[in-house]
């Protein structure tokens, strides 16, 4: 069994010690989830293990042939490559053979009668046979398809940012590695892709080390959890639920131990203040013990109280009513005739595909985007707090405490007492000694946490949250979720995080595209399960012999066109099924060139036929709609 072992790892960054004397091992089959407050060095730890970052001291040990495949948060891309070329851009003999075979196949499809091309394809097929590369090729195509990238010949330059990240994930998974390191692998994945990735990683014999904010994913995949905390690493056996239970027990024990230390500290402090007469060699051990105890007490765990029972600005009976809202960008319809009455205490999650208009709705409610038609009626007492995807109006030359105090010196709790800006910073996991830190010195995640706190300090009574889980660590999310549980106002959030939506929201706006928005009462997991059940039922249901009802047709449609319109969708489906079958047959044709050539010719003819049928369908559909 291959094992990676690291002993006494220490890493500093400027004046900050990220890790201090860490020791751990990763064995085959380990699925290790890494948790920690943003800024503690999770991504740096992954880089060190992957050999992409140096460290101050420590020892790494693994077999000479040990290999690591790494998905970073910001992968590099050569955008001139196609998806498949990018997948196989490697020094691996298997990957090179697959790429050469794919290129030879494409050339022959363009010139089927070229004898040199035929010979080259046969040569590449033999190389694939010799290296056993067919299974790797099939797995690569399966992974790409499952991750929503079925068009293998598309260039990376044509893909969105999310699609490129999915391509990088696919490349990481397909590489022959002993250890997969994945930094936020679920970003840009939909529910089906996340579910597939969960099962893939659970079944994989490879070791997996990953950072994620998706707590359902963490709970499903991890069999170990590492928590980075103040330069130390705590290891817990089991998944996220096991981690929560074990951590609660550990913190309770530490609190008891801490109370003993603090009591002893008082005694030691009294002794030191007396100025013991003979601080001789005999007393040096006691002085050293005092100094260690002093540092330990000052560095005690920040178990920030999660009871964020803030008052918030008073909210009247009238909150927000949306009446017959319409919004488009050019030909893209975002909202069409959308109406809803928001009530005090509403918790609404907004879900849907990227680009469907979710953030646009938040921008309209916040008054940052004009409506095309309809009305947005806000109550007079409404005070909106908007957590956007960018850190707006954050002057990075200021210190944290200055930035927060500009918004409020203190805020009122429900019981009438007040909590200061400094105390709020501590509750949001910024220890007192860091409050004078310049904002520009914070990590990206720490800046997002500070930005969130600043919005909450403004005492809003309507909170708009745009993808809050993207850059916040799990501990900050837990604090935010607890705050929202006691928040008396309205929460409207765009998110793709199942755990966060389930915990916070009791109803959903489902953006379906083309301006359509469905309203669902219930939690996100229930919605997803119902969608999956409906899809499975449709797949299992036998096709009715009778054609589905058609829209009323124009009188101008001829008899022959009417007959064509009634069957064209079934005819198109038959052609698509045959094309799919041909693709499978080509994959198993091996070196049977005659069969391969025949299949390619049939595929080309069918694709041309399908293109013509699509044009006919559009023509007939226009006549039928009239």
XYZ file of C-alpha atoms in Angstrom:
626
model
C 0.000 0.000 0.000
C 1.394 3.406 -1.024
C 1.491 5.978 1.785
C 2.474 9.658 1.816
C 3.934 10.724 5.163
C 4.837 14.237 6.324
C 6.564 14.911 9.642
C 7.124 18.155 11.576
C 5.891 20.458 8.794
C 6.341 24.157 9.531
C 5.451 27.014 7.177
C 5.470 30.769 7.733
C 4.151 33.487 5.481
C 5.589 36.875 6.407
C 4.987 37.304 10.125
C 2.247 34.654 10.204
C 2.899 31.017 11.086
C 0.481 28.940 9.009
C 1.608 25.494 10.224
C 3.687 24.580 13.220
C 5.150 21.075 13.502
C 2.363 19.230 11.631
C 2.656 15.454 11.153
C 0.237 13.265 9.203
C -0.055 10.493 6.642
C -2.367 9.730 3.710
C -2.872 6.089 2.743
C -4.506 4.465 -0.259
C -8.303 4.723 0.045
C -8.224 7.667 2.480
C -10.800 10.344 1.654
C -9.692 13.365 3.690
C -11.755 16.560 3.899
C -9.855 19.672 5.053
C -11.648 22.318 7.130
C -10.491 25.579 8.640
C -11.286 29.264 8.863
C -10.291 31.208 5.741
C -6.742 32.430 6.104
C -5.527 29.428 8.118
C -3.693 28.030 5.083
C -5.850 25.218 3.644
C -4.875 25.916 0.021
C -1.238 26.465 1.048
C -1.226 23.045 2.729
C -2.540 21.451 -0.466
C 0.183 23.238 -2.474
C 2.898 22.032 -0.094
C 1.687 18.416 -0.268
C 1.494 18.659 -4.077
C 5.066 19.985 -4.207
C 4.009 23.356 -5.633
C 5.006 25.406 -2.603
C 8.043 25.303 -0.328
C 8.073 25.047 3.471
C 10.389 26.101 6.274
C 11.080 22.697 7.787
C 9.748 19.177 7.814
C 10.148 15.853 6.064
C 8.103 14.348 3.199
C 8.306 10.634 2.517
C 6.630 8.551 -0.213
C 7.566 5.857 -2.773
C 9.621 7.025 -5.775
C 6.778 6.288 -8.207
C 4.180 8.127 -6.092
C 2.092 10.482 -8.255
C -0.288 13.334 -7.437
C -3.040 14.891 -9.576
C -4.045 18.383 -8.419
C -7.116 20.524 -9.114
C -6.391 24.086 -7.985
C -9.009 26.816 -7.528
C -7.567 28.704 -10.509
C -6.270 26.215 -13.106
C -4.227 27.410 -16.084
C -5.583 26.787 -19.603
C -4.228 26.876 -23.139
C -7.437 28.162 -24.711
C -6.362 27.179 -28.236
C -6.846 23.487 -27.329
C -10.038 21.499 -27.719
C -11.497 19.842 -24.616
C -10.113 16.456 -25.650
C -6.663 17.878 -26.499
C -6.573 19.538 -23.081
C -7.540 16.258 -21.387
C -4.614 14.424 -22.963
C -1.997 17.207 -22.789
C 0.444 15.138 -20.762
C 3.692 13.173 -21.013
C 1.765 9.943 -20.351
C 2.246 7.328 -23.123
C -1.420 6.301 -22.800
C -2.652 9.899 -23.112
C -0.388 10.528 -26.109
C -1.686 7.400 -27.824
C -5.324 8.413 -27.266
C -4.684 11.931 -28.565
C -2.921 10.640 -31.693
C -5.753 8.176 -32.324
C -8.414 10.901 -31.941
C -6.512 13.173 -34.346
C -6.118 10.384 -36.924
C -9.828 9.584 -36.676
C -10.805 13.225 -37.241
C -8.522 13.483 -40.284
C -10.019 10.352 -41.798
C -13.561 11.572 -41.203
C -12.687 14.623 -43.274
C -11.087 12.503 -46.070
C -12.534 8.957 -45.843
C -10.851 7.794 -49.099
C -7.317 8.854 -48.098
C -5.238 5.650 -47.993
C -2.437 7.221 -45.955
C -5.026 8.331 -43.422
C -6.464 4.819 -43.297
C -3.037 3.326 -42.626
C -2.323 5.913 -39.936
C -5.596 5.143 -38.168
C -4.846 1.404 -38.198
C -1.392 2.145 -36.754
C -2.899 4.254 -33.958
C -5.529 1.586 -33.232
C -2.756 -0.980 -32.775
C -0.938 1.355 -30.384
C -4.183 1.769 -28.395
C -4.478 -2.040 -28.235
C -0.871 -2.456 -27.085
C -1.196 0.136 -24.273
C -4.700 -0.899 -23.219
C -5.818 2.690 -23.779
C -9.388 2.000 -24.882
C -10.719 1.885 -21.301
C -8.988 5.180 -20.455
C -10.479 6.834 -23.531
C -13.968 5.584 -22.707
C -13.635 6.707 -19.071
C -12.493 10.185 -20.143
C -15.534 10.618 -22.384
C -17.848 9.311 -19.662
C -16.407 11.747 -17.088
C -16.705 14.703 -19.478
C -20.298 13.781 -20.302
C -21.239 13.379 -16.626
C -19.717 16.805 -15.931
C -21.791 18.423 -18.678
C -19.123 18.623 -21.417
C -20.266 16.184 -24.134
C -18.891 18.234 -27.057
C -15.308 17.000 -26.922
C -14.088 18.981 -29.956
C -15.118 22.405 -28.611
C -12.210 24.743 -27.929
C -11.581 25.958 -24.390
C -11.840 29.538 -25.661
C -15.538 28.865 -26.359
C -16.300 27.702 -22.810
C -17.551 29.683 -19.821
C -15.446 29.944 -16.665
C -17.510 27.239 -14.980
C -17.173 24.888 -17.957
C -13.390 25.345 -17.954
C -13.282 24.460 -14.230
C -15.276 21.298 -14.996
C -12.809 20.403 -17.757
C -9.952 20.850 -15.260
C -11.757 18.558 -12.804
C -12.226 15.908 -15.517
C -8.506 16.087 -16.407
C -7.553 15.689 -12.742
C -9.788 12.634 -12.320
C -8.573 10.836 -15.451
C -4.860 11.122 -14.687
C -3.185 7.985 -13.300
C -2.413 9.166 -9.759
C -2.033 7.726 -6.282
C -3.434 10.891 -4.661
C -6.091 13.286 -5.955
C -5.922 16.779 -4.413
C -9.104 18.751 -5.094
C -9.545 22.396 -4.051
C -13.297 23.200 -4.099
C -14.249 20.504 -6.674
C -18.019 21.136 -6.440
C -17.829 24.785 -7.526
C -19.701 25.216 -10.849
C -21.298 21.744 -10.636
C -25.045 21.158 -10.679
C -26.831 18.685 -8.401
C -26.575 15.715 -10.791
C -22.854 16.299 -11.397
C -22.147 16.626 -7.655
C -24.044 13.409 -6.962
C -22.084 11.599 -9.681
C -18.754 12.954 -8.371
C -19.625 11.785 -4.840
C -20.147 8.220 -6.017
C -17.080 8.307 -8.277
C -14.761 9.376 -5.444
C -16.279 6.967 -2.918
C -15.668 4.030 -5.275
C -12.193 5.161 -6.358
C -9.272 3.220 -4.817
C -7.163 6.405 -4.969
C -6.484 8.548 -1.926
C -8.358 11.873 -2.075
C -7.524 15.091 -0.198
C -10.063 17.852 -0.709
C -11.254 21.251 0.481
C -14.968 22.004 0.066
C -17.689 24.230 1.507
C -20.361 21.701 0.413
C -21.085 19.989 3.716
C -23.390 17.345 2.205
C -20.569 16.413 -0.206
C -18.081 16.344 2.676
C -20.416 14.140 4.707
C -20.865 11.682 1.807
C -17.235 11.388 0.675
C -14.916 11.868 3.679
C -13.751 9.050 5.925
C -11.370 11.446 7.696
C -11.588 15.162 8.466
C -8.601 17.423 9.106
C -9.194 20.762 10.798
C -6.522 23.451 10.583
C -6.697 25.682 13.624
C -4.108 28.246 14.744
C -1.204 26.402 13.105
C -2.217 22.983 14.410
C -3.937 20.095 12.666
C -6.666 18.040 14.384
C -7.602 14.740 12.750
C -11.040 13.182 13.159
C -12.127 9.765 11.915
C -15.361 9.601 9.943
C -17.413 12.065 7.926
C -18.683 15.592 8.632
C -21.339 14.426 11.117
C -18.702 12.415 13.014
C -16.406 15.462 12.954
C -19.081 17.702 14.508
C -19.677 15.215 17.322
C -15.974 14.625 18.007
C -15.133 18.327 17.876
C -17.900 19.178 20.354
C -16.451 16.613 22.781
C -12.889 17.901 22.230
C -13.880 21.535 22.817
C -15.770 20.600 25.969
C -12.682 18.801 27.301
C -10.456 21.705 26.291
C -12.775 24.156 28.061
C -12.429 22.139 31.299
C -8.670 21.986 30.859
C -8.556 25.692 30.047
C -10.408 26.591 33.210
C -7.809 24.625 35.216
C -5.009 26.397 33.371
C -6.550 29.811 34.036
C -6.844 29.029 37.740
C -3.217 27.930 37.852
C -2.286 31.007 35.825
C -3.723 33.297 38.517
C -1.587 31.602 41.157
C 1.501 31.839 39.002
C 0.776 35.495 38.208
C 0.540 36.313 41.912
C 3.875 34.621 42.497
C 5.558 36.498 39.632
C 4.219 39.851 40.836
C 5.652 39.290 44.282
C 9.034 39.302 42.600
C 10.376 36.132 44.141
C 13.505 37.021 46.031
C 15.838 34.438 44.673
C 15.122 34.016 40.980
C 17.987 31.687 40.975
C 18.624 28.637 38.829
C 16.243 26.812 41.130
C 13.364 29.087 40.043
C 14.141 29.140 36.298
C 11.990 26.087 35.584
C 9.034 27.728 37.306
C 9.513 30.967 35.344
C 9.666 29.034 32.075
C 6.492 27.193 33.079
C 4.784 30.527 33.713
C 5.825 31.879 30.319
C 4.478 28.769 28.534
C 1.247 28.942 30.519
C 0.871 32.652 29.776
C 1.192 32.015 26.026
C -1.228 29.079 26.233
C -3.924 31.069 28.008
C -3.567 34.016 25.616
C -3.884 31.608 22.697
C -6.990 29.854 23.984
C -9.555 28.621 21.510
C -11.878 31.208 20.012
C -15.122 29.262 20.294
C -17.126 32.298 19.177
C -20.619 32.230 20.599
C -23.054 31.515 17.822
C -26.016 33.186 19.457
C -26.147 36.192 17.156
C -29.438 37.523 18.515
C -29.226 40.962 16.932
C -32.076 43.407 16.963
C -32.058 44.699 13.376
C -33.965 47.759 12.204
C -37.717 47.725 12.885
C -39.699 46.270 10.010
C -43.265 47.406 9.434
C -46.168 45.272 8.185
C -45.424 46.115 4.567
C -42.151 44.569 3.363
C -41.957 44.070 -0.393
C -44.434 43.338 -3.159
C -43.379 42.457 -6.702
C -46.136 43.003 -9.270
C -46.053 41.672 -12.868
C -42.303 42.167 -13.140
C -40.668 41.888 -16.551
C -36.995 42.058 -17.483
C -34.991 41.233 -20.613
C -31.472 41.742 -21.913
C -31.767 41.947 -25.680
C -33.519 38.776 -26.827
C -32.920 37.001 -23.499
C -36.015 37.095 -21.287
C -35.072 37.055 -17.579
C -38.502 37.577 -15.963
C -41.975 37.559 -17.458
C -45.062 38.611 -15.463
C -43.481 37.679 -12.106
C -45.444 38.579 -8.951
C -44.845 37.797 -5.265
C -45.707 39.271 -1.858
C -42.852 39.016 0.660
C -43.852 38.792 4.323
C -41.870 39.336 7.507
C -39.875 36.217 8.339
C -39.789 34.860 4.762
C -36.724 32.787 3.850
C -36.511 32.451 0.068
C -33.809 30.588 -1.854
C -33.283 31.357 -5.555
C -32.033 28.452 -7.671
C -31.569 27.779 -11.373
C -28.937 27.505 -14.075
C -26.187 30.098 -14.454
C -27.305 33.014 -16.596
C -31.008 32.482 -15.909
C -31.336 35.814 -14.054
C -31.072 34.949 -10.353
C -28.659 37.759 -9.444
C -30.578 40.164 -11.682
C -33.641 39.775 -9.434
C -31.536 40.695 -6.376
C -30.145 43.718 -8.224
C -33.673 44.891 -9.068
C -34.850 44.511 -5.464
C -31.766 46.475 -4.326
C -32.574 49.227 -6.847
C -29.394 48.625 -8.860
C -31.105 47.345 -12.000
C -34.146 49.012 -13.601
C -37.251 46.942 -14.371
C -38.650 46.856 -17.913
C -42.252 46.628 -16.749
C -44.160 45.959 -13.543
C -43.636 47.348 -10.067
C -41.354 46.819 -7.066
C -43.086 48.207 -3.986
C -40.833 48.421 -0.882
C -42.198 49.273 2.554
C -41.087 52.549 4.116
C -39.242 50.838 6.987
C -37.270 48.463 4.758
C -33.494 48.665 5.132
C -31.738 46.424 2.605
C -28.389 44.757 3.293
C -26.880 43.312 0.109
C -24.025 40.806 0.190
C -22.808 40.809 -3.423
C -20.203 38.624 -5.122
C -17.688 41.500 -4.984
C -16.307 43.312 -1.906
C -17.906 46.684 -2.633
C -16.533 49.928 -1.181
C -13.790 48.143 0.750
C -10.797 50.460 1.186
C -7.940 48.011 1.628
C -5.636 50.673 3.050
C -7.791 50.779 6.216
C -7.511 48.584 9.253
C -10.264 46.066 10.018
C -11.558 47.864 13.088
C -11.708 51.207 11.215
C -13.683 49.640 8.369
C -16.274 48.158 10.733
C -16.562 51.255 12.925
C -17.317 53.393 9.864
C -20.568 51.416 9.577
C -21.351 51.253 13.310
C -19.483 51.589 16.613
C -21.900 49.095 18.127
C -25.226 47.415 17.409
C -28.207 46.740 19.616
C -29.292 43.256 20.632
C -32.914 42.224 21.103
C -32.640 42.542 24.890
C -31.625 46.208 24.555
C -27.933 45.687 25.344
C -25.190 46.619 22.892
C -22.276 44.759 21.325
C -19.231 46.680 20.118
C -17.561 46.501 16.710
C -14.543 44.807 18.323
C -16.767 42.178 19.949
C -18.502 41.523 16.639
C -15.121 41.036 14.962
C -14.289 38.428 17.584
C -17.615 36.685 17.028
C -16.744 36.513 13.327
C -13.477 34.730 14.160
C -11.106 37.705 14.066
C -9.124 37.527 17.366
C -8.567 40.798 19.232
C -4.855 40.988 18.367
C -5.691 41.046 14.608
C -8.133 43.988 14.661
C -5.447 46.492 13.673
C -4.450 44.470 10.594
C -4.600 46.308 7.264
C -7.328 44.874 5.045
C -4.930 44.398 2.129
C -2.996 41.867 4.241
C -6.027 39.604 4.646
C -6.644 36.514 2.525
C -9.484 36.567 -0.001
C -11.711 34.516 2.305
C -10.972 36.755 5.306
C -11.965 39.804 3.259
C -15.275 38.139 2.372
C -15.929 37.397 6.053
C -15.169 41.010 6.978
C -17.408 42.287 4.174
C -20.279 40.097 5.404
C -19.869 41.373 8.964
C -19.902 44.978 7.723
C -23.289 44.403 6.052
C -24.748 42.833 9.198
C -23.449 45.761 11.263
C -25.660 48.099 9.205
C -28.689 46.512 10.976
C -30.641 45.520 7.828
C -34.127 44.040 8.010
C -34.119 42.645 4.457
C -31.001 40.632 3.606
C -30.026 39.856 0.006
C -27.265 37.246 -0.231
C -25.684 36.452 -3.610
C -23.820 33.111 -3.440
C -22.654 33.548 0.189
C -21.158 30.044 0.354
C -18.651 30.549 -2.481
C -15.885 32.146 -0.416
C -16.884 31.557 3.199
C -15.466 28.690 5.265
C -17.751 26.213 7.036
C -17.284 27.802 10.480
C -18.267 31.256 9.182
C -21.241 29.711 7.379
C -22.323 28.095 10.646
C -22.194 31.514 12.351
C -24.142 33.104 9.486
C -26.760 30.332 9.546
C -27.225 30.778 13.274
C -27.611 34.537 12.795
C -30.224 34.000 10.065
C -32.138 31.580 12.286
C -32.761 34.429 14.756
C -33.009 37.212 12.160
C -36.524 38.744 12.352
C -36.548 40.172 8.823
C -36.641 38.747 5.293
C -33.820 36.705 3.730
C -33.547 36.270 -0.056
C -30.511 34.282 -1.170
C -29.073 32.993 -4.429
C -27.128 29.804 -3.771
C -26.275 26.394 -5.200
C -25.224 25.013 -1.787
C -27.732 22.328 -0.761
C -26.774 22.325 2.918
C -27.025 26.105 3.275
C -30.366 26.276 1.425
C -31.830 23.406 3.453
C -30.772 25.011 6.726
C -31.861 28.574 5.887
C -34.727 28.559 3.353
C -38.283 27.253 3.577
C -39.327 28.153 0.010
C -37.690 28.511 -3.403
C -37.887 30.535 -6.596
C -36.852 28.146 -9.359
C -35.593 30.018 -12.439
C -36.364 27.804 -15.420
C -35.191 30.128 -18.206
C -37.069 32.254 -20.760
C -38.596 34.338 -17.965
C -40.389 31.445 -16.224
C -40.077 31.188 -12.424
C -41.709 28.418 -10.372
C -42.494 28.844 -6.677
C -41.792 25.823 -4.445
C -42.742 25.503 -0.757
C -40.225 23.283 1.010
C -36.492 22.701 1.329
C -34.080 22.350 -1.577
C -33.273 18.656 -1.009
C -36.986 17.768 -1.197
C -37.271 19.758 -4.432
C -34.274 17.967 -5.965
C -35.604 14.548 -4.950
C -39.010 15.298 -6.455
C -37.371 16.476 -9.688
C -35.338 13.286 -9.856
C -38.368 11.094 -9.169
C -40.336 12.844 -11.916
C -37.462 12.421 -14.371
C -37.129 8.721 -13.508
C -40.868 8.203 -13.901
C -40.816 9.821 -17.346
C -37.911 7.608 -18.438
C -39.647 4.461 -17.187
C -43.039 5.334 -18.649
C -43.714 3.606 -22.022
C -44.454 5.916 -24.903
C -48.118 6.326 -25.652
C -49.012 5.108 -29.155
C -51.022 8.198 -29.857
C -49.161 11.381 -30.781
C -49.251 14.117 -28.113
C -51.755 16.905 -28.702
C -50.466 19.548 -31.077
C -51.113 23.273 -30.935
C -53.803 24.606 -33.202
C -52.392 24.989 -36.699
C -52.716 27.656 -39.297
C -55.230 26.972 -42.005
C -52.404 27.572 -44.476
C -50.642 24.322 -43.400
C -51.141 21.767 -46.149
C -52.294 18.196 -45.623
C -48.796 16.790 -46.261
C -47.247 19.360 -43.898
C -49.760 18.404 -41.217
C -48.789 14.724 -41.560
C -45.085 15.660 -41.454
C -45.577 17.832 -38.341
C -47.297 14.953 -36.511
C -44.352 12.585 -36.968
C -41.269 14.786 -37.287
C -40.294 14.729 -33.588
C -40.431 10.930 -33.450
C -38.451 10.748 -36.704
C -35.795 13.095 -35.283
C -35.542 11.009 -32.115
C -35.012 7.853 -34.193
C -32.171 9.513 -36.114
C -30.546 10.735 -32.865
C -30.745 7.230 -31.377
C -29.093 5.742 -34.466
C -26.279 8.333 -34.299
C -25.711 7.403 -30.648
C -25.659 3.697 -31.550
C -23.114 4.358 -34.314
C -20.853 6.168 -31.851
C -20.903 3.086 -29.585
C -20.246 0.737 -32.522
C -17.272 2.852 -33.639
C -15.774 2.529 -30.186
C -15.850 -1.278 -30.420
C -14.900 -1.600 -34.102
C -11.201 -1.866 -33.226
C -9.095 -2.436 -36.345
C -12.009 -3.443 -38.587
C -11.439 -0.558 -40.980
C -14.162 -1.466 -43.471
C -16.790 -1.435 -40.750
C -15.369 1.799 -39.298
C -15.418 3.523 -42.683
C -19.009 2.399 -43.304
C -20.111 3.651 -39.876
C -18.457 7.048 -40.383
C -20.164 7.462 -43.755
C -23.551 6.574 -42.248
C -22.954 8.953 -39.321
C -22.128 11.844 -41.671
C -25.268 11.236 -43.743
C -27.470 11.003 -40.637
C -26.095 14.238 -39.164
C -26.872 16.049 -42.430
C -30.364 14.527 -42.375
C -30.883 15.625 -38.757
C -29.795 19.180 -39.584
C -32.352 19.308 -42.412
C -35.072 17.894 -40.135
C -34.335 20.574 -37.519
C -34.792 23.273 -40.147
C -38.098 21.676 -41.209
C -39.227 21.435 -37.577
C -38.613 25.172 -37.032
C -40.489 26.011 -40.259
C -43.481 23.816 -39.377
C -43.502 25.010 -35.739
C -43.865 28.626 -36.878
C -46.847 27.695 -39.065
C -48.407 25.617 -36.272
C -48.151 28.423 -33.703
C -50.112 30.828 -35.865
